[in-house]
Short mmCIF file of C-alpha atoms in Angstrom, two decimals:
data_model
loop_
_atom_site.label_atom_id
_atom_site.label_comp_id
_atom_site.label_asym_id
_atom_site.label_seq_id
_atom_site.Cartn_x
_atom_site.Cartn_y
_atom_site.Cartn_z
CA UNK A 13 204.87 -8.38 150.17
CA UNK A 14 203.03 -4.81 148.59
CA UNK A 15 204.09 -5.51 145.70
CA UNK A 16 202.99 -9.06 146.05
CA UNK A 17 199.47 -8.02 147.17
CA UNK A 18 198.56 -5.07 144.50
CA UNK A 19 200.26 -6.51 141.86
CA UNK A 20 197.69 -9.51 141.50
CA UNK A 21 194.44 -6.82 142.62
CA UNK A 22 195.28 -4.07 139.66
CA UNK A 23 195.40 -6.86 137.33
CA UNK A 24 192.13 -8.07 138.45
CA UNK A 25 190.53 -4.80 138.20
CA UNK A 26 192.15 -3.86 134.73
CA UNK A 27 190.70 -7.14 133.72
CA UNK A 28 187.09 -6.28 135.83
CA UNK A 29 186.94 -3.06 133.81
CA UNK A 30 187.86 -4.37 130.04
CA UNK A 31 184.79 -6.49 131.26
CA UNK A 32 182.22 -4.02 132.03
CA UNK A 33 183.54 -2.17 128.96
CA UNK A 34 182.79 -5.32 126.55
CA UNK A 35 185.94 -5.39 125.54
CA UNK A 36 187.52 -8.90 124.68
CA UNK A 37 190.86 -7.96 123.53
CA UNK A 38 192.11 -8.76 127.09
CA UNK A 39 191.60 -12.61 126.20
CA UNK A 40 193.32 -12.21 122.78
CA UNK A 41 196.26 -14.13 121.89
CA UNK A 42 197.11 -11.16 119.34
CA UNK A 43 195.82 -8.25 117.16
CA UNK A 44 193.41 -8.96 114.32
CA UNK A 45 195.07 -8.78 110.37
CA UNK A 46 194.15 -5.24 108.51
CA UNK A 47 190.84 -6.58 107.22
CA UNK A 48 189.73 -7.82 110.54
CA UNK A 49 190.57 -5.00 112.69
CA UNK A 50 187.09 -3.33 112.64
CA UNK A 51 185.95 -6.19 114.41
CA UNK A 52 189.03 -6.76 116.72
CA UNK A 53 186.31 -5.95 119.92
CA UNK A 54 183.59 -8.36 118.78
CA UNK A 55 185.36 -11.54 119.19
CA UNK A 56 181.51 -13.30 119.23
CA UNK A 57 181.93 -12.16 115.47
CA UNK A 58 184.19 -15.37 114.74
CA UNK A 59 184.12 -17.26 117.79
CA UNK A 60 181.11 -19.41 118.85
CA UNK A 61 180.61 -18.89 122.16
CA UNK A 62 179.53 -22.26 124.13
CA UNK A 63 178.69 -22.64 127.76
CA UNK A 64 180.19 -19.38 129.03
CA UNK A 65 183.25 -19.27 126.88
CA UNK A 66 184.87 -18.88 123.32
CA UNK A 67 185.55 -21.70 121.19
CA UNK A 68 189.68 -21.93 120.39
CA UNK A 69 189.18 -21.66 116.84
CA UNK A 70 186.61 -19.66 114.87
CA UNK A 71 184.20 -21.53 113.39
CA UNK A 72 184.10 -21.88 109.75
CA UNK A 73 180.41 -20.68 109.26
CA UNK A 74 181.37 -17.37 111.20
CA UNK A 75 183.66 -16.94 108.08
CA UNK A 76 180.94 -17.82 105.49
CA UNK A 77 179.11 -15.69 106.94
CA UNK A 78 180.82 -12.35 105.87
CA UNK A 79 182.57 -13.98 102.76
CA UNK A 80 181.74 -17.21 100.76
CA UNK A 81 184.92 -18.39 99.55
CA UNK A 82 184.18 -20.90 97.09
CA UNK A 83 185.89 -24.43 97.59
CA UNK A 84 188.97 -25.16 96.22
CA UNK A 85 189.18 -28.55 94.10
CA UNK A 86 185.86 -29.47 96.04
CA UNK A 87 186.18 -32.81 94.13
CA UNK A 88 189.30 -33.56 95.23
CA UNK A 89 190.19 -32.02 98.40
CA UNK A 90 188.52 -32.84 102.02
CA UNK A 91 187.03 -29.73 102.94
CA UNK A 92 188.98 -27.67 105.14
CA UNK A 93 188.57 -25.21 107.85
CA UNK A 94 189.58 -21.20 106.99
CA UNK A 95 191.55 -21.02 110.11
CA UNK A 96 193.78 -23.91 108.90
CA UNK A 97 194.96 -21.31 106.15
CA UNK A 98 194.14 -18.09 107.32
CA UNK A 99 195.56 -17.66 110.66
CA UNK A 100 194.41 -14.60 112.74
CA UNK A 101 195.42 -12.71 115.62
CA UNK A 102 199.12 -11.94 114.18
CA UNK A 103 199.10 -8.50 113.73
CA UNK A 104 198.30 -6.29 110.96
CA UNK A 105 198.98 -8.55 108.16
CA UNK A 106 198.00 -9.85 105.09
CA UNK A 107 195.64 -12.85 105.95
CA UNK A 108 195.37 -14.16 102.51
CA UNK A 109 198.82 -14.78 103.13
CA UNK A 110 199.27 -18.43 103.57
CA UNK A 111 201.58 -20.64 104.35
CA UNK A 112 203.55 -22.41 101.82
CA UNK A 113 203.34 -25.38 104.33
CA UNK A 114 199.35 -25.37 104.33
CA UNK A 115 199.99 -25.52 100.18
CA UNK A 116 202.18 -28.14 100.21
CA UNK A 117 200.36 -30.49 102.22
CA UNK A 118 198.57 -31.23 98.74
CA UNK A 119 200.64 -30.48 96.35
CA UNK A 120 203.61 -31.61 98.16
CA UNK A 121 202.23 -34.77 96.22
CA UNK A 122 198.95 -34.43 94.04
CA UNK A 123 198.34 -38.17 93.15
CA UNK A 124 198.04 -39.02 96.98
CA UNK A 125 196.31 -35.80 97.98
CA UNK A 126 193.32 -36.24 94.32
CA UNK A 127 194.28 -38.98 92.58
CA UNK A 128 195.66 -38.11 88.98
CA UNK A 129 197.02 -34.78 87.83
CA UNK A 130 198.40 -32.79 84.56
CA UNK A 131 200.91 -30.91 86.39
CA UNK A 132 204.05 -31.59 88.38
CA UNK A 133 203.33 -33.75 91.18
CA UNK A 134 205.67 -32.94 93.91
CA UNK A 135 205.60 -28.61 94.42
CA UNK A 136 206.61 -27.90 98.27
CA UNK A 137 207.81 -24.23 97.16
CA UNK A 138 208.66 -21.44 94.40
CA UNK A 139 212.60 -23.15 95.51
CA UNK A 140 211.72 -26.37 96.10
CA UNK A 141 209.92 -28.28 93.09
CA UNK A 142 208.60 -26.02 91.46
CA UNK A 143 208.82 -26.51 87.56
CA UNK A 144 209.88 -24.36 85.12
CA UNK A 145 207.33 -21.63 83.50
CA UNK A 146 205.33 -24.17 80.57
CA UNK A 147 205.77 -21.31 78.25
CA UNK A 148 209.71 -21.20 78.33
CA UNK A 149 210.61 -24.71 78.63
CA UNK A 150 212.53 -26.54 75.75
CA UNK A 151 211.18 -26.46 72.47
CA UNK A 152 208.50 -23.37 73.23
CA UNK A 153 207.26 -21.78 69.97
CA UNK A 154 205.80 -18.31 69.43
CA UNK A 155 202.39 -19.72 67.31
CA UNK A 156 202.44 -15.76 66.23
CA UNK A 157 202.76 -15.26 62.09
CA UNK A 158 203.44 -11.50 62.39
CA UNK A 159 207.15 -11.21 61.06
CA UNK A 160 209.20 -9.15 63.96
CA UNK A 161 213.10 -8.76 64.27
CA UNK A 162 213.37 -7.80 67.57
CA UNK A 163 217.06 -7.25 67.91
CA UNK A 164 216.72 -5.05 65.07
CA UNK A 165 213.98 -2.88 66.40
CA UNK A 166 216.37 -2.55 69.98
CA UNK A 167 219.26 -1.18 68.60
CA UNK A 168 219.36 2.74 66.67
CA UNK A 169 217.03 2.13 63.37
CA UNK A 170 215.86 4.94 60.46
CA UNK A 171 212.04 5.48 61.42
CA UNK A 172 211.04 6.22 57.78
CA UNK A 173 212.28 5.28 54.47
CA UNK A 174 213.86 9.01 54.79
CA UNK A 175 213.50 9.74 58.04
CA UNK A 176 215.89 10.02 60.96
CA UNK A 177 217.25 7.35 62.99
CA UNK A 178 215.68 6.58 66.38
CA UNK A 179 216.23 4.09 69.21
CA UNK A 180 213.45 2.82 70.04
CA UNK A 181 211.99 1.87 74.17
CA UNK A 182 209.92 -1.38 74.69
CA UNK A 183 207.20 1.34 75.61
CA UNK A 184 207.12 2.51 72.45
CA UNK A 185 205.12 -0.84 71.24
CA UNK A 186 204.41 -2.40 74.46
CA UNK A 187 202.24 -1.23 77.22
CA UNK A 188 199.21 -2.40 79.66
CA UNK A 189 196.23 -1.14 78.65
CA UNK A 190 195.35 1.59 81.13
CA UNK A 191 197.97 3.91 80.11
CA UNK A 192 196.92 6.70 78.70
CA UNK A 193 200.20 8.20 77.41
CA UNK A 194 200.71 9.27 74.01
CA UNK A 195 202.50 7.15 71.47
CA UNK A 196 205.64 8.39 69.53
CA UNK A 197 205.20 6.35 66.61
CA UNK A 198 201.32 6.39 66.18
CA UNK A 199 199.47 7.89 63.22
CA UNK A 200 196.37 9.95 63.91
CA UNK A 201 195.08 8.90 60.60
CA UNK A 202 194.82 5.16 61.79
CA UNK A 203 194.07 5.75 65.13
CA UNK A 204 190.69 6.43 64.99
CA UNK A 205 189.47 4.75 62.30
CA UNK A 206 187.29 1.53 62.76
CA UNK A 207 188.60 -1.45 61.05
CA UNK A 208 186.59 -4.53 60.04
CA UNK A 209 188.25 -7.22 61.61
CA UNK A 210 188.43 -7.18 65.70
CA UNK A 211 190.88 -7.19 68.03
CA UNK A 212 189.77 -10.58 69.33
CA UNK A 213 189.52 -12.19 66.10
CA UNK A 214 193.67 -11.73 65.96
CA UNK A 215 194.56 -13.12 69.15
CA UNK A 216 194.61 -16.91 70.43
CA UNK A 217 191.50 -18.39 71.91
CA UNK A 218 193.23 -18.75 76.18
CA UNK A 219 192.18 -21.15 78.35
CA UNK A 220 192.16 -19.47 81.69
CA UNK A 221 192.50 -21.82 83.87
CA UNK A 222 194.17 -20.00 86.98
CA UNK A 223 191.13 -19.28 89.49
CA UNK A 224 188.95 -15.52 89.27
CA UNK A 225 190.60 -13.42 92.02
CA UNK A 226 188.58 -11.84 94.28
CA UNK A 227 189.59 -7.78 93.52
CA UNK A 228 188.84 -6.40 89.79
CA UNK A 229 191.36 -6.47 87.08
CA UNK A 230 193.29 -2.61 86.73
CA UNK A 231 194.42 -3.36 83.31
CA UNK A 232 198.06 -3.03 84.88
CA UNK A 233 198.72 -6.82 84.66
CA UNK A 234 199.59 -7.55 81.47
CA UNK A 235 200.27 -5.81 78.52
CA UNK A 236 197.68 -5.25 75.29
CA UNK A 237 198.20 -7.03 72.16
CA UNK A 238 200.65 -3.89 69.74
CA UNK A 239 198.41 -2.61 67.32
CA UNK A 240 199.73 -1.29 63.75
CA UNK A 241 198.32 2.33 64.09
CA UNK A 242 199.76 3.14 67.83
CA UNK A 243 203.20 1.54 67.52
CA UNK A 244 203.99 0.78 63.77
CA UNK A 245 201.77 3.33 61.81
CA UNK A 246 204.48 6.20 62.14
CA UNK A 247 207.45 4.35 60.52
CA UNK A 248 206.04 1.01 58.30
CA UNK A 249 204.31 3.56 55.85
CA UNK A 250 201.51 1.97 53.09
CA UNK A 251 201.99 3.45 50.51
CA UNK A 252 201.15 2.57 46.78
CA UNK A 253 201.34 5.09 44.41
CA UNK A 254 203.55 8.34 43.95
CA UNK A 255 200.47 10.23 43.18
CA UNK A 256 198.48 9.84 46.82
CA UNK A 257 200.01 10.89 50.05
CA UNK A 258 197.79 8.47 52.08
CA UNK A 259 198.46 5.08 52.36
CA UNK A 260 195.97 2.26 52.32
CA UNK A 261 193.69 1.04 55.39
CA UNK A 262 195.07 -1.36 57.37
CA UNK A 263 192.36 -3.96 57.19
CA UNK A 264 191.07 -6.83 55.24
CA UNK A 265 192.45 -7.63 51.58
CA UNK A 266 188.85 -6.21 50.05
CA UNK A 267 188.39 -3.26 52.23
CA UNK A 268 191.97 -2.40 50.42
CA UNK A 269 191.21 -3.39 46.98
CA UNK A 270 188.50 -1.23 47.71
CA UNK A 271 190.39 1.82 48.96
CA UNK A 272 192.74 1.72 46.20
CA UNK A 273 190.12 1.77 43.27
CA UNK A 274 188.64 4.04 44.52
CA UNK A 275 191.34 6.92 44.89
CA UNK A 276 192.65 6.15 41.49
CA UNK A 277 188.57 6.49 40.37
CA UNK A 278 188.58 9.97 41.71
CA UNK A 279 192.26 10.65 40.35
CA UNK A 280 191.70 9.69 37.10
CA UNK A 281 188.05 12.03 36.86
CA UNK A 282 190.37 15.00 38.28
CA UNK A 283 193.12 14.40 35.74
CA UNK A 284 191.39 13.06 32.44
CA UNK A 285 194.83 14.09 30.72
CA UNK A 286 196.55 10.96 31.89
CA UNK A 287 194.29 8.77 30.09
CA UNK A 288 196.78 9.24 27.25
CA UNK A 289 200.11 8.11 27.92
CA UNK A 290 203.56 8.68 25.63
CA UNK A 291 206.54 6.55 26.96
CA UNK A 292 209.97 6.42 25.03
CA UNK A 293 210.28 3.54 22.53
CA UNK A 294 213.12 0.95 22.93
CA UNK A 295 215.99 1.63 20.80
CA UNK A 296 216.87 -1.66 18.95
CA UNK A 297 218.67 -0.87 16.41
CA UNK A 298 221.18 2.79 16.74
CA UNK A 299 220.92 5.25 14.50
CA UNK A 300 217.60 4.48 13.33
CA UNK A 301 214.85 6.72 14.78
CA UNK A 302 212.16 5.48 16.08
CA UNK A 303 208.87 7.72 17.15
CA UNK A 304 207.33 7.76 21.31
CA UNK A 305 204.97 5.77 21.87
CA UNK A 306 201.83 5.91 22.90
CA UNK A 307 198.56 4.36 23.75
CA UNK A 308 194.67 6.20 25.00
CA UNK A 309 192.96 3.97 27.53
CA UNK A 310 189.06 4.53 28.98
CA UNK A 311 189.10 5.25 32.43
CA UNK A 312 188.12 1.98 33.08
CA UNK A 313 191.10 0.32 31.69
CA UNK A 314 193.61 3.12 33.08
CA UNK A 315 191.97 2.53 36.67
CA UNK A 316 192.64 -1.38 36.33
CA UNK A 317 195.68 -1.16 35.34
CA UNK A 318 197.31 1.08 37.82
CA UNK A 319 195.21 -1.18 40.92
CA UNK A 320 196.62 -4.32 39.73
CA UNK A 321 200.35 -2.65 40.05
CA UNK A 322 199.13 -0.98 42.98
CA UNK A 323 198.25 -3.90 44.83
CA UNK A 324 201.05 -6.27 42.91
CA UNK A 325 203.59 -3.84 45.72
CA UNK A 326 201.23 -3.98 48.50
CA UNK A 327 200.67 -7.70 48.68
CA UNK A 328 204.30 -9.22 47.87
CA UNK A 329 206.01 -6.49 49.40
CA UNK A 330 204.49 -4.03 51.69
CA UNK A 331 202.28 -5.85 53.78
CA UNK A 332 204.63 -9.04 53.31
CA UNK A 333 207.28 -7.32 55.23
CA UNK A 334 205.30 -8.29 58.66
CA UNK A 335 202.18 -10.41 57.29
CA UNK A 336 202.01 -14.08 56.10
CA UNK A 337 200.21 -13.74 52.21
CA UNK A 338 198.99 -16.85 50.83
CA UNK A 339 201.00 -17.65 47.76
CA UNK A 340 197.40 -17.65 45.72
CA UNK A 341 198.41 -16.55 42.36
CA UNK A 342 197.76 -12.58 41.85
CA UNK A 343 196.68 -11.63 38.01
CA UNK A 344 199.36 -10.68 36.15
CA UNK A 345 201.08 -6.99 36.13
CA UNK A 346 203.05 -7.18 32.96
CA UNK A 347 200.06 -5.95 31.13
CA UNK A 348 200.17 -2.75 32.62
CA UNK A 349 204.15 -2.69 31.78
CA UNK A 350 203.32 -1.96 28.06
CA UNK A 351 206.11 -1.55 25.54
CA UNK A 352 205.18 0.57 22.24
CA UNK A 353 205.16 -3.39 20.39
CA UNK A 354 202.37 -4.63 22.79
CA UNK A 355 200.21 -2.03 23.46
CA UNK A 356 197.99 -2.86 21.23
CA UNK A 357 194.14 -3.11 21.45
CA UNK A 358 194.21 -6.93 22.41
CA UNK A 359 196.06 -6.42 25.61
CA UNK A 360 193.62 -3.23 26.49
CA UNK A 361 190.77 -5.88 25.55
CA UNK A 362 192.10 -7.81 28.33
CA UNK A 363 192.98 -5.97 31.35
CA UNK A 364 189.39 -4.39 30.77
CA UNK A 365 187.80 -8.13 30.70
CA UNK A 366 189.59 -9.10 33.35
CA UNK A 367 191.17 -6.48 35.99
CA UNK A 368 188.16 -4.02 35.87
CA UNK A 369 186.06 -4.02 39.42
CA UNK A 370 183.21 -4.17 37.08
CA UNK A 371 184.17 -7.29 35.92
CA UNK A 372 182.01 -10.56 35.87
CA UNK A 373 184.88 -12.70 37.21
CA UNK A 374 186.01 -10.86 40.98
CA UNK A 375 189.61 -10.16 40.53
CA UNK A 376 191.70 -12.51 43.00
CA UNK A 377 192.79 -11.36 46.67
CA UNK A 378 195.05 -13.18 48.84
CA UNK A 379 194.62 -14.44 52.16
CA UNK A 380 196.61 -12.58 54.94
CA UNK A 381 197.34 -14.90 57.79
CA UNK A 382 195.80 -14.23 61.03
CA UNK A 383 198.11 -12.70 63.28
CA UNK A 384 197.55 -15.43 66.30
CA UNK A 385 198.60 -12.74 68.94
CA UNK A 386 198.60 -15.10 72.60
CA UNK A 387 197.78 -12.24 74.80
CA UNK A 388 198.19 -14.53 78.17
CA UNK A 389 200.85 -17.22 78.18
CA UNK A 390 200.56 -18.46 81.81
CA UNK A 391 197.33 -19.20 82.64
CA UNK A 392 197.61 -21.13 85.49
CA UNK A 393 199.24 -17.89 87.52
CA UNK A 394 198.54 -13.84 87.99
CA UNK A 395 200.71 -11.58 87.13
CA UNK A 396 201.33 -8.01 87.47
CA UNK A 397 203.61 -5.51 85.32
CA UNK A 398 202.27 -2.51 87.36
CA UNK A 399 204.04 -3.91 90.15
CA UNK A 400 207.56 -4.57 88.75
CA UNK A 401 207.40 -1.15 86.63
CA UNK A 402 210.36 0.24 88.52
CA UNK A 403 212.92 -2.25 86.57
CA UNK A 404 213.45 -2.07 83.13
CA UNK A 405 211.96 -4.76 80.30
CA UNK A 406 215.18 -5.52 79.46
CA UNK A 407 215.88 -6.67 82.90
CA UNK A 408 213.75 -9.89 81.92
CA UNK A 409 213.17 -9.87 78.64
CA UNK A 410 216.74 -10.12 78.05
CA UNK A 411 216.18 -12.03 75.10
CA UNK A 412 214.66 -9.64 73.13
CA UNK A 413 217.98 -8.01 72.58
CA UNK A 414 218.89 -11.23 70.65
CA UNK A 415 215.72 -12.30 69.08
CA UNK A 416 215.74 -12.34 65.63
CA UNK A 417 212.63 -14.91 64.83
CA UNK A 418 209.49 -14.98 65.13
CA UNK A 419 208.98 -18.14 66.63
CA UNK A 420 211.24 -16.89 70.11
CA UNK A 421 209.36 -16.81 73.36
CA UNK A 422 210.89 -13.65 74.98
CA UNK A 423 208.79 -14.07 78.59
CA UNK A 424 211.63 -14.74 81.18
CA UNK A 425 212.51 -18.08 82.89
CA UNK A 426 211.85 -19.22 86.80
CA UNK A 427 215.81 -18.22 87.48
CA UNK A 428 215.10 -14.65 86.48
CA UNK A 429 212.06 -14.47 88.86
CA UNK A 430 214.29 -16.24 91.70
CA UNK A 431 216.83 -13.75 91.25
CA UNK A 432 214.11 -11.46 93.44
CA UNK A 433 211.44 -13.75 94.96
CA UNK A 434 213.01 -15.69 97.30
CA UNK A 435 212.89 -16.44 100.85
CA UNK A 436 214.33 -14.01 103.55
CA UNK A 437 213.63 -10.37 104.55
CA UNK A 438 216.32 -8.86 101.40
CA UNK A 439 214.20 -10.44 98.92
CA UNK A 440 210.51 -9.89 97.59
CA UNK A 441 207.52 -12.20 98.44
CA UNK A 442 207.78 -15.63 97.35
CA UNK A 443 204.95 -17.79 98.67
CA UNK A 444 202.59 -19.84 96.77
CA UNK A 445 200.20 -16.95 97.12
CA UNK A 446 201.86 -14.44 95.15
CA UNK A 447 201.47 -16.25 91.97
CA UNK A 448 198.52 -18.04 92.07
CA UNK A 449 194.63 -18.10 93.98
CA UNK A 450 193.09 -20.28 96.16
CA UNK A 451 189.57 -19.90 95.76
CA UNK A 452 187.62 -18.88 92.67
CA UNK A 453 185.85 -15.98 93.29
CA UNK A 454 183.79 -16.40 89.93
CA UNK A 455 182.01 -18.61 92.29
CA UNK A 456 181.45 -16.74 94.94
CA UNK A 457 178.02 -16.57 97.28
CA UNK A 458 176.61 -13.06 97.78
CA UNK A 459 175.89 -12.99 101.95
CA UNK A 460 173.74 -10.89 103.52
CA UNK A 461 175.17 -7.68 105.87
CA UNK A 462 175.71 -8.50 109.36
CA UNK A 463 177.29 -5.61 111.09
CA UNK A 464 175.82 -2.01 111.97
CA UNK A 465 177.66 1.66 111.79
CA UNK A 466 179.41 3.50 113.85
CA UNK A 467 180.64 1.70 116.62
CA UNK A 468 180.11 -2.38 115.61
CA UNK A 469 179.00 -2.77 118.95
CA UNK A 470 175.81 -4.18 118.73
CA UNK A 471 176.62 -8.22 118.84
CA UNK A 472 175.79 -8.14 114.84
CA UNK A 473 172.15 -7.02 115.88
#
């Protein structure tokens, strides 16, 4: 009977002093999520209170409030309440962690739900409907023209024409763009020098069309286009001539043209001697002596010559080891192979008419292909490589231990993601959420600031 008597009277008063206190977490049904638990006392702060109590469900303007969420397919979809989506008072949790069930009520099937649609029609879940990746399904093609064996550059491979061989990491080329680490393979003399074409101008025009997210990029997600002087430099040298250490600029055809006439120009003023050149005569006939010969060109004519053969190795060799070259014809070279029966003053007459940079007619250049990097291939989802950095690339871009063209698309397939992100407690999070965003925050409403430090407990005054 005590028992029956105080049990009833302290749960009165516990509930009489949470009152006087103005403390409403006595009515809750559950603790507010992480971002929400500042405000777990003010339950006015979401709830509308009417005639004396709380409303069941807080009201969609409290939300707006705090945080304009833009609408999501406003044309399309009947507007809905946040609390159908985001459901408080479970605990500390994520609350832009919906339900694949709220997803699915759409997309479960699109053409009832907004009438026509581009995409698959029938999603309920990451298992169940859901397509495979765009980029990776039958008959994908890398647009890319830069020439890259990539089975080749996995296994044990000489890093310079007499260098040592090296095996080679994925992170040797590939890496997002906040890390700061040094590169193995980069070449301080290409590092910091400026070229004239941009970075943008190599990589394909992306239509983003996955929704702004809400926090800022970290330059984690996804990793920077390679560029030739952090990850190539070091072991594809570009070199021309025997006589200069450096190699050319890698940059447009005429900002080499015009690197390479120049350093012969100040060669050829250092060393006025070579102008004169003696080369053994071809014997014929034996027995029949025959004197060297040899032939004096102008500087002019010596610094045409050696720019045409120069650039003759550079164009259909060097830089077509990895670049498309147009297949313009180049002027050519076999006047600058002289023999002691044509080196007469009718060929010089002609390599100075037309080879010389001060020539009327511009000597010919050919067109290097632009490299059509695609720096994003699935726009219509986030990703993040910070996140999966404990496993190795290999463990999903197991293809690029096989690749050998170009053309391959190396990204993995849905079955390699499903291998982790699947339902159950073992595996990691696989909810519509993960992948892709609800509302597009590059729409979002500034609001004005409702609540006042230290304790929140003013009612919002």
């Amino acid at each position: 009977m005590w028992v029956s008597v105080l049990l009833p009277a302290l749960v009165l008063g516990w509930i009489t002093w949470h009152g006087f206190a103005r403390d409403s977490r006595v009515y809750s049904s559950g603790r507010l999520s992480g971002a929400h638990a500042v405000i777990e006392k003010e339950c006015a702060a979401c709830h509308v209170e009417k005639a004396g109590v709380f409303a069941a469900k807080a009201e969609k303007s409290a939300c707006l409030a705090c945080h304009d969420g833009p609408a999501h397919h406003a044309s399309r979809v009947a507007e809905l309440e946040c609390a159908a989506c985001h459901v408080e008072h479970r605990g500390r949790v994520n609350l832009s962690a919906a339900r694949n069930q709220t997803c699915a009520e759409c997309h479960s099937d699109l053409r009832a739900a907004g009438g026509t649609s581009n995409f698959v029609n029938n999603v309920r879940s990451f298992e169940d409907g859901h397509p495979e990746f765009l980029a990776v399904r039958e008959g994908a093609r890398d647009p890319g023209t830069i020439k890259l064996n990539h089975a080749l550059h996995m296994k044990p491979i000489r890093s310079k024409p007499n260098g040592p061989e090296v095996q080679l990491v994925c992170g040797d080329c590939h890496r997002t763009a906040a890390v700061k680490a040094a590169w193995p393979y980069a070449d301080a003399k290409y590092v910091g020098v400026a070229t004239t074409y941009s970075e943008k101008e190599e990589l394909l025009a992306v239509k983003v069309e996955t929704m702004a997210e809400r926090r800022p990029k970290t330059e984690r997600e996804l990793m920077a286009p390679v560029r030739f002087a952090t990850a190539c430099a070091s072991c594809h040298l570009l070199a021309f001539d025997k006589r200069f250490e450096d190699g050319v600029p890698h940059d447009k055809p005429e900002v080499v043209h015009a690197f390479v006439v120049k350093k012969f120009t100040e060669y050829i003023a250092a060393h006025p001697g070579e102008l004169r050149e003696v080369r053994d005569p071809d014997r014929t006939l034996t027995g029949r002596p025959l004197t060297p010969g040899t032939r004096a060109l102008t500087a002019q004519e010596w610094i045409g010559e050696k720019a045409l053969v120069a650039e003759e190795l550079l164009w259909h060799k060097t830089c077509a080891q990895c670049h498309t070259i147009s297949t313009s014809p180049l002027y050519d070279t076999m006047i600058a192979r002289w023999s002691a029966a044509s080196a007469d003053a009718g060929v010089r007459a002609t390599i100075a008419k037309t080879t010389l940079p001060a020539a009327s007619a511009p000597i010919p250049l050919p067109s290097v292909a632009g490299s059509k990097t695609t720096s994003r291939w699935m726009p219509h989802a986030k990703f993040d490589h910070d996140a999966h950095r404990g496993f190795t690339c290999e463990s999903c871009h197991v293809k690029a231990l096989t690749s050998k063209e170009t053309s391959d698309v190396l990204l993995p397939g849905i079955a390699t993601c499903k291998t982790c992100h699947a339902p159950g407690p073992e595996h990691a999070e696989s909810r519509c959420f993960e992948c892709h965003t609800y509302h597009d925050w590059a729409k979002r409403k500034e609001v004005a600031p409702k609540f006042t430090l230290p304790a929140l407990r003013t009612g919002g005054k």
